PDB file of C-alpha atoms in Angstrom:
ATOM      1  CA  UNK A   1      44.128 201.511  53.560  1.00  0.00           C
ATOM      2  CA  UNK A   2      47.088 198.978  52.387  1.00  0.00           C
ATOM      3  CA  UNK A   3      45.644 196.506  54.554  1.00  0.00           C
ATOM      4  CA  UNK A   4      42.448 196.827  53.204  1.00  0.00           C
ATOM      5  CA  UNK A   5      43.381 196.711  49.820  1.00  0.00           C
ATOM      6  CA  UNK A   6      45.152 193.440  50.370  1.00  0.00           C
ATOM      7  CA  UNK A   7      42.398 191.957  52.018  1.00  0.00           C
ATOM      8  CA  UNK A   8      40.443 192.585  49.317  1.00  0.00           C
ATOM      9  CA  UNK A   9      42.486 191.130  47.058  1.00  0.00           C
ATOM     10  CA  UNK A  10      43.539 188.114  49.188  1.00  0.00           C
ATOM     11  CA  UNK A  11      39.411 187.396  49.343  1.00  0.00           C
ATOM     12  CA  UNK A  12      38.955 187.740  45.873  1.00  0.00           C
ATOM     13  CA  UNK A  13      42.187 185.146  44.911  1.00  0.00           C
ATOM     14  CA  UNK A  14      40.404 182.797  47.714  1.00  0.00           C
ATOM     15  CA  UNK A  15      37.235 183.115  46.557  1.00  0.00           C
ATOM     16  CA  UNK A  16      38.048 182.871  42.558  1.00  0.00           C
ATOM     17  CA  UNK A  17      40.789 180.178  42.861  1.00  0.00           C
ATOM     18  CA  UNK A  18      38.303 177.788  45.216  1.00  0.00           C
ATOM     19  CA  UNK A  19      39.543 174.238  44.576  1.00  0.00           C
ATOM     20  CA  UNK A  20      36.234 173.422  42.489  1.00  0.00           C
ATOM     21  CA  UNK A  21      37.124 176.263  39.911  1.00  0.00           C
ATOM     22  CA  UNK A  22      40.249 174.064  38.910  1.00  0.00           C
ATOM     23  CA  UNK A  23      38.155 171.055  37.885  1.00  0.00           C
ATOM     24  CA  UNK A  24      36.301 172.892  35.326  1.00  0.00           C
ATOM     25  CA  UNK A  25      39.189 174.463  33.972  1.00  0.00           C
ATOM     26  CA  UNK A  26      41.192 171.516  33.539  1.00  0.00           C
ATOM     27  CA  UNK A  27      38.501 168.684  32.309  1.00  0.00           C
ATOM     28  CA  UNK A  28      37.332 170.926  29.919  1.00  0.00           C
ATOM     29  CA  UNK A  29      40.549 171.376  28.536  1.00  0.00           C
ATOM     30  CA  UNK A  30      41.121 167.549  28.995  1.00  0.00           C
ATOM     31  CA  UNK A  31      37.588 166.895  27.051  1.00  0.00           C
ATOM     32  CA  UNK A  32      38.232 168.756  24.094  1.00  0.00           C
ATOM     33  CA  UNK A  33      42.272 167.647  23.700  1.00  0.00           C
ATOM     34  CA  UNK A  34      41.614 163.652  24.435  1.00  0.00           C
ATOM     35  CA  UNK A  35      37.921 162.875  23.760  1.00  0.00           C
ATOM     36  CA  UNK A  36      37.380 162.017  20.137  1.00  0.00           C
ATOM     37  CA  UNK A  37      33.426 162.056  19.900  1.00  0.00           C
ATOM     38  CA  UNK A  38      31.526 165.011  20.744  1.00  0.00           C
ATOM     39  CA  UNK A  39      29.002 163.464  23.055  1.00  0.00           C
ATOM     40  CA  UNK A  40      31.935 162.467  25.277  1.00  0.00           C
ATOM     41  CA  UNK A  41      33.269 165.692  25.426  1.00  0.00           C
ATOM     42  CA  UNK A  42      29.656 167.405  26.335  1.00  0.00           C
ATOM     43  CA  UNK A  43      29.431 164.420  29.093  1.00  0.00           C
ATOM     44  CA  UNK A  44      32.880 164.888  30.652  1.00  0.00           C
ATOM     45  CA  UNK A  45      32.062 168.564  31.005  1.00  0.00           C
ATOM     46  CA  UNK A  46      28.571 168.188  32.396  1.00  0.00           C
ATOM     47  CA  UNK A  47      30.208 165.711  35.141  1.00  0.00           C
ATOM     48  CA  UNK A  48      32.956 168.579  35.996  1.00  0.00           C
ATOM     49  CA  UNK A  49      30.665 170.922  35.835  1.00  0.00           C
ATOM     50  CA  UNK A  50      28.207 169.066  38.396  1.00  0.00           C
ATOM     51  CA  UNK A  51      29.906 166.711  40.104  1.00  0.00           C
ATOM     52  CA  UNK A  52      33.083 168.778  40.284  1.00  0.00           C
ATOM     53  CA  UNK A  53      31.992 172.251  40.838  1.00  0.00           C
ATOM     54  CA  UNK A  54      28.186 173.334  41.124  1.00  0.00           C
ATOM     55  CA  UNK A  55      27.097 170.703  43.697  1.00  0.00           C
ATOM     56  CA  UNK A  56      29.773 171.839  45.929  1.00  0.00           C
ATOM     57  CA  UNK A  57      28.707 175.311  45.715  1.00  0.00           C
ATOM     58  CA  UNK A  58      24.999 174.628  46.388  1.00  0.00           C
ATOM     59  CA  UNK A  59      26.134 172.394  49.289  1.00  0.00           C
ATOM     60  CA  UNK A  60      28.681 175.032  50.703  1.00  0.00           C
ATOM     61  CA  UNK A  61      25.676 177.646  50.458  1.00  0.00           C
ATOM     62  CA  UNK A  62      23.072 175.289  51.982  1.00  0.00           C
ATOM     63  CA  UNK A  63      25.427 174.674  54.746  1.00  0.00           C
ATOM     64  CA  UNK A  64      25.795 178.443  55.458  1.00  0.00           C
ATOM     65  CA  UNK A  65      22.339 178.918  55.594  1.00  0.00           C
ATOM     66  CA  UNK A  66      21.493 176.386  57.985  1.00  0.00           C
ATOM     67  CA  UNK A  67      24.342 177.694  60.353  1.00  0.00           C
ATOM     68  CA  UNK A  68      26.461 174.647  59.759  1.00  0.00           C
ATOM     69  CA  UNK A  69      29.630 176.445  58.839  1.00  0.00           C
ATOM     70  CA  UNK A  70      30.701 179.728  61.069  1.00  0.00           C
ATOM     71  CA  UNK A  71      31.567 181.912  58.033  1.00  0.00           C
ATOM     72  CA  UNK A  72      32.402 181.722  54.543  1.00  0.00           C
ATOM     73  CA  UNK A  73      35.498 180.201  55.412  1.00  0.00           C
ATOM     74  CA  UNK A  74      34.944 177.282  57.398  1.00  0.00           C
ATOM     75  CA  UNK A  75      37.328 178.344  60.011  1.00  0.00           C
ATOM     76  CA  UNK A  76      36.725 175.879  62.159  1.00  0.00           C
ATOM     77  CA  UNK A  77      38.195 172.424  61.165  1.00  0.00           C
ATOM     78  CA  UNK A  78      35.261 170.567  62.974  1.00  0.00           C
ATOM     79  CA  UNK A  79      32.862 172.033  60.785  1.00  0.00           C
ATOM     80  CA  UNK A  80      34.626 170.675  57.867  1.00  0.00           C
ATOM     81  CA  UNK A  81      34.315 167.004  58.349  1.00  0.00           C
ATOM     82  CA  UNK A  82      30.663 166.663  56.871  1.00  0.00           C
ATOM     83  CA  UNK A  83      31.175 168.731  53.532  1.00  0.00           C
ATOM     84  CA  UNK A  84      34.223 166.962  53.003  1.00  0.00           C
ATOM     85  CA  UNK A  85      32.089 163.516  53.656  1.00  0.00           C
ATOM     86  CA  UNK A  86      29.757 164.765  50.787  1.00  0.00           C
ATOM     87  CA  UNK A  87      32.209 165.919  48.227  1.00  0.00           C
ATOM     88  CA  UNK A  88      33.939 162.263  48.657  1.00  0.00           C
ATOM     89  CA  UNK A  89      30.408 161.069  47.484  1.00  0.00           C
ATOM     90  CA  UNK A  90      30.117 163.612  44.679  1.00  0.00           C
ATOM     91  CA  UNK A  91      33.467 162.445  43.229  1.00  0.00           C
ATOM     92  CA  UNK A  92      32.794 159.047  43.249  1.00  0.00           C
ATOM     93  CA  UNK A  93      29.968 159.583  41.493  1.00  0.00           C
ATOM     94  CA  UNK A  94      31.466 161.623  39.230  1.00  0.00           C
ATOM     95  CA  UNK A  95      34.242 158.527  38.802  1.00  0.00           C
ATOM     96  CA  UNK A  96      31.501 156.068  37.740  1.00  0.00           C
ATOM     97  CA  UNK A  97      30.143 158.433  35.306  1.00  0.00           C
ATOM     98  CA  UNK A  98      33.822 159.101  33.980  1.00  0.00           C
ATOM     99  CA  UNK A  99      34.714 155.254  33.589  1.00  0.00           C
ATOM    100  CA  UNK A 100      30.987 153.993  32.587  1.00  0.00           C
ATOM    101  CA  UNK A 101      31.678 156.499  29.318  1.00  0.00           C
ATOM    102  CA  UNK A 102      34.844 154.964  29.131  1.00  0.00           C
ATOM    103  CA  UNK A 103      36.655 158.869  29.632  1.00  0.00           C
ATOM    104  CA  UNK A 104      40.466 159.507  28.384  1.00  0.00           C
ATOM    105  CA  UNK A 105      42.923 158.065  30.746  1.00  0.00           C
ATOM    106  CA  UNK A 106      43.975 161.249  32.393  1.00  0.00           C
ATOM    107  CA  UNK A 107      40.825 162.659  33.075  1.00  0.00           C
ATOM    108  CA  UNK A 108      40.185 159.109  34.870  1.00  0.00           C
ATOM    109  CA  UNK A 109      43.362 159.550  36.812  1.00  0.00           C
ATOM    110  CA  UNK A 110      42.940 163.207  37.817  1.00  0.00           C
ATOM    111  CA  UNK A 111      39.562 162.510  38.699  1.00  0.00           C
ATOM    112  CA  UNK A 112      40.192 159.634  41.001  1.00  0.00           C
ATOM    113  CA  UNK A 113      42.823 161.638  42.915  1.00  0.00           C
ATOM    114  CA  UNK A 114      39.785 164.053  43.564  1.00  0.00           C
ATOM    115  CA  UNK A 115      38.665 160.962  45.829  1.00  0.00           C
ATOM    116  CA  UNK A 116      42.280 159.848  47.555  1.00  0.00           C
ATOM    117  CA  UNK A 117      42.888 163.393  48.276  1.00  0.00           C
ATOM    118  CA  UNK A 118      39.930 164.426  49.619  1.00  0.00           C
ATOM    119  CA  UNK A 119      39.448 161.350  52.121  1.00  0.00           C
ATOM    120  CA  UNK A 120      43.508 162.397  52.918  1.00  0.00           C
ATOM    121  CA  UNK A 121      42.873 166.023  53.865  1.00  0.00           C
ATOM    122  CA  UNK A 122      39.447 164.271  55.482  1.00  0.00           C
ATOM    123  CA  UNK A 123      41.957 162.324  57.911  1.00  0.00           C
ATOM    124  CA  UNK A 124      44.672 165.376  58.414  1.00  0.00           C
ATOM    125  CA  UNK A 125      41.380 167.729  59.497  1.00  0.00           C
ATOM    126  CA  UNK A 126      40.740 165.540  62.304  1.00  0.00           C
ATOM    127  CA  UNK A 127      44.041 166.536  63.984  1.00  0.00           C
ATOM    128  CA  UNK A 128      45.460 169.838  61.943  1.00  0.00           C
ATOM    129  CA  UNK A 129      43.874 172.360  59.839  1.00  0.00           C
ATOM    130  CA  UNK A 130      45.833 171.612  56.728  1.00  0.00           C
ATOM    131  CA  UNK A 131      45.228 174.569  53.448  1.00  0.00           C
ATOM    132  CA  UNK A 132      42.468 172.224  51.409  1.00  0.00           C
ATOM    133  CA  UNK A 133      42.844 175.548  49.111  1.00  0.00           C
ATOM    134  CA  UNK A 134      46.710 174.962  48.353  1.00  0.00           C
ATOM    135  CA  UNK A 135      46.279 171.260  48.134  1.00  0.00           C
ATOM    136  CA  UNK A 136      43.505 171.878  45.635  1.00  0.00           C
ATOM    137  CA  UNK A 137      45.638 174.075  43.855  1.00  0.00           C
ATOM    138  CA  UNK A 138      48.571 172.279  43.493  1.00  0.00           C
ATOM    139  CA  UNK A 139      47.326 168.992  42.443  1.00  0.00           C
ATOM    140  CA  UNK A 140      46.774 170.682  39.019  1.00  0.00           C
ATOM    141  CA  UNK A 141      50.328 171.518  38.827  1.00  0.00           C
ATOM    142  CA  UNK A 142      51.556 168.295  38.995  1.00  0.00           C
ATOM    143  CA  UNK A 143      48.938 167.154  36.184  1.00  0.00           C
ATOM    144  CA  UNK A 144      49.805 169.722  33.878  1.00  0.00           C
ATOM    145  CA  UNK A 145      53.564 169.152  34.349  1.00  0.00           C
ATOM    146  CA  UNK A 146      52.993 165.639  33.586  1.00  0.00           C
ATOM    147  CA  UNK A 147      50.715 166.551  30.544  1.00  0.00           C
ATOM    148  CA  UNK A 148      52.119 170.030  29.329  1.00  0.00           C
ATOM    149  CA  UNK A 149      55.524 170.603  30.732  1.00  0.00           C
ATOM    150  CA  UNK A 150      56.523 174.166  31.435  1.00  0.00           C
ATOM    151  CA  UNK A 151      52.860 174.832  31.576  1.00  0.00           C
ATOM    152  CA  UNK A 152      52.870 174.207  35.265  1.00  0.00           C
ATOM    153  CA  UNK A 153      54.478 177.172  35.861  1.00  0.00           C
ATOM    154  CA  UNK A 154      50.681 178.854  35.693  1.00  0.00           C
ATOM    155  CA  UNK A 155      49.322 176.669  38.257  1.00  0.00           C
ATOM    156  CA  UNK A 156      52.359 177.248  40.186  1.00  0.00           C
ATOM    157  CA  UNK A 157      51.651 180.925  40.088  1.00  0.00           C
ATOM    158  CA  UNK A 158      47.967 180.320  41.181  1.00  0.00           C
ATOM    159  CA  UNK A 159      48.928 178.266  44.171  1.00  0.00           C
ATOM    160  CA  UNK A 160      51.467 180.557  45.484  1.00  0.00           C
ATOM    161  CA  UNK A 161      48.688 183.567  45.052  1.00  0.00           C
ATOM    162  CA  UNK A 162      46.497 181.166  46.907  1.00  0.00           C
ATOM    163  CA  UNK A 163      48.592 179.982  49.788  1.00  0.00           C
ATOM    164  CA  UNK A 164      49.211 183.823  50.282  1.00  0.00           C
ATOM    165  CA  UNK A 165      45.913 184.992  50.434  1.00  0.00           C
ATOM    166  CA  UNK A 166      44.945 182.196  52.879  1.00  0.00           C
ATOM    167  CA  UNK A 167      47.649 183.542  55.141  1.00  0.00           C
ATOM    168  CA  UNK A 168      46.511 187.259  54.521  1.00  0.00           C
ATOM    169  CA  UNK A 169      43.384 186.278  55.386  1.00  0.00           C
ATOM    170  CA  UNK A 170      44.660 184.701  58.831  1.00  0.00           C
ATOM    171  CA  UNK A 171      43.288 181.321  58.181  1.00  0.00           C
ATOM    172  CA  UNK A 172      46.093 179.125  57.747  1.00  0.00           C
ATOM    173  CA  UNK A 173      49.956 179.402  59.093  1.00  0.00           C
ATOM    174  CA  UNK A 174      52.963 179.225  56.272  1.00  0.00           C
ATOM    175  CA  UNK A 175      53.213 175.325  57.588  1.00  0.00           C
ATOM    176  CA  UNK A 176      49.367 174.507  56.558  1.00  0.00           C
ATOM    177  CA  UNK A 177      49.920 176.063  53.467  1.00  0.00           C
ATOM    178  CA  UNK A 178      52.910 174.768  52.824  1.00  0.00           C
ATOM    179  CA  UNK A 179      52.161 171.307  53.817  1.00  0.00           C
ATOM    180  CA  UNK A 180      48.870 171.590  51.874  1.00  0.00           C
ATOM    181  CA  UNK A 181      50.733 172.660  48.537  1.00  0.00           C
ATOM    182  CA  UNK A 182      53.563 169.843  48.874  1.00  0.00           C
ATOM    183  CA  UNK A 183      51.113 166.777  49.498  1.00  0.00           C
ATOM    184  CA  UNK A 184      48.842 168.195  47.086  1.00  0.00           C
ATOM    185  CA  UNK A 185      51.378 168.105  44.348  1.00  0.00           C
ATOM    186  CA  UNK A 186      53.221 164.541  44.780  1.00  0.00           C
ATOM    187  CA  UNK A 187      49.693 162.622  45.932  1.00  0.00           C
ATOM    188  CA  UNK A 188      48.507 163.821  42.758  1.00  0.00           C
ATOM    189  CA  UNK A 189      52.055 163.170  40.642  1.00  0.00           C
ATOM    190  CA  UNK A 190      52.331 160.067  41.823  1.00  0.00           C
ATOM    191  CA  UNK A 191      49.053 158.755  41.443  1.00  0.00           C
ATOM    192  CA  UNK A 192      48.415 160.495  38.192  1.00  0.00           C
ATOM    193  CA  UNK A 193      51.418 158.515  36.850  1.00  0.00           C
ATOM    194  CA  UNK A 194      50.637 155.114  38.389  1.00  0.00           C
ATOM    195  CA  UNK A 195      47.031 155.223  37.467  1.00  0.00           C
ATOM    196  CA  UNK A 196      47.475 156.603  33.474  1.00  0.00           C
ATOM    197  CA  UNK A 197      50.058 154.066  32.923  1.00  0.00           C
ATOM    198  CA  UNK A 198      48.177 151.277  34.268  1.00  0.00           C
ATOM    199  CA  UNK A 199      45.062 152.081  32.367  1.00  0.00           C
ATOM    200  CA  UNK A 200      47.514 152.519  29.308  1.00  0.00           C
ATOM    201  CA  UNK A 201      48.721 149.215  29.435  1.00  0.00           C
ATOM    202  CA  UNK A 202      45.409 147.684  28.579  1.00  0.00           C
TER     203      UNK A 202
END
């Protein structure tokens, strides 16, 4: 009974906190905090929802129905190459929109991380099944730490729960979870710092 409850809890956490979920939350927050024009707020939210969330969900559902993914966790790392590649194209499209409408620098810097981090996952995935869930959850720790300091504890707690859920579901080892979290945090922190400082210099 306890194992069943833990498995159901892990499945719930793993499903709710898929990497695209953070996209909607953070970019909606950044839109309201940093955009002055109403149309920019709307465009940024729509961009995050479409290119950062819904298109990814649609792609996943499509691949599952076509039998291109063995299960809901895409357990076989070889099956992840194609969706990662398409995800990069989605993120590039979103970045072009953010740049075109001259969105705030923190949003542009953080969105760029989605492209570079997904490329990094794609490369690592050729040799090792790193946890994309914890990598996607740890990135927000970095950007929230940069912008809001101690509020970073919120995504930190979520990341720990996500890591536990992936191990509970036997999708990743502790090493894969820790590596995903560490790489996601360090990569995002450095990029957001450098890119936002560069953009602010103009």
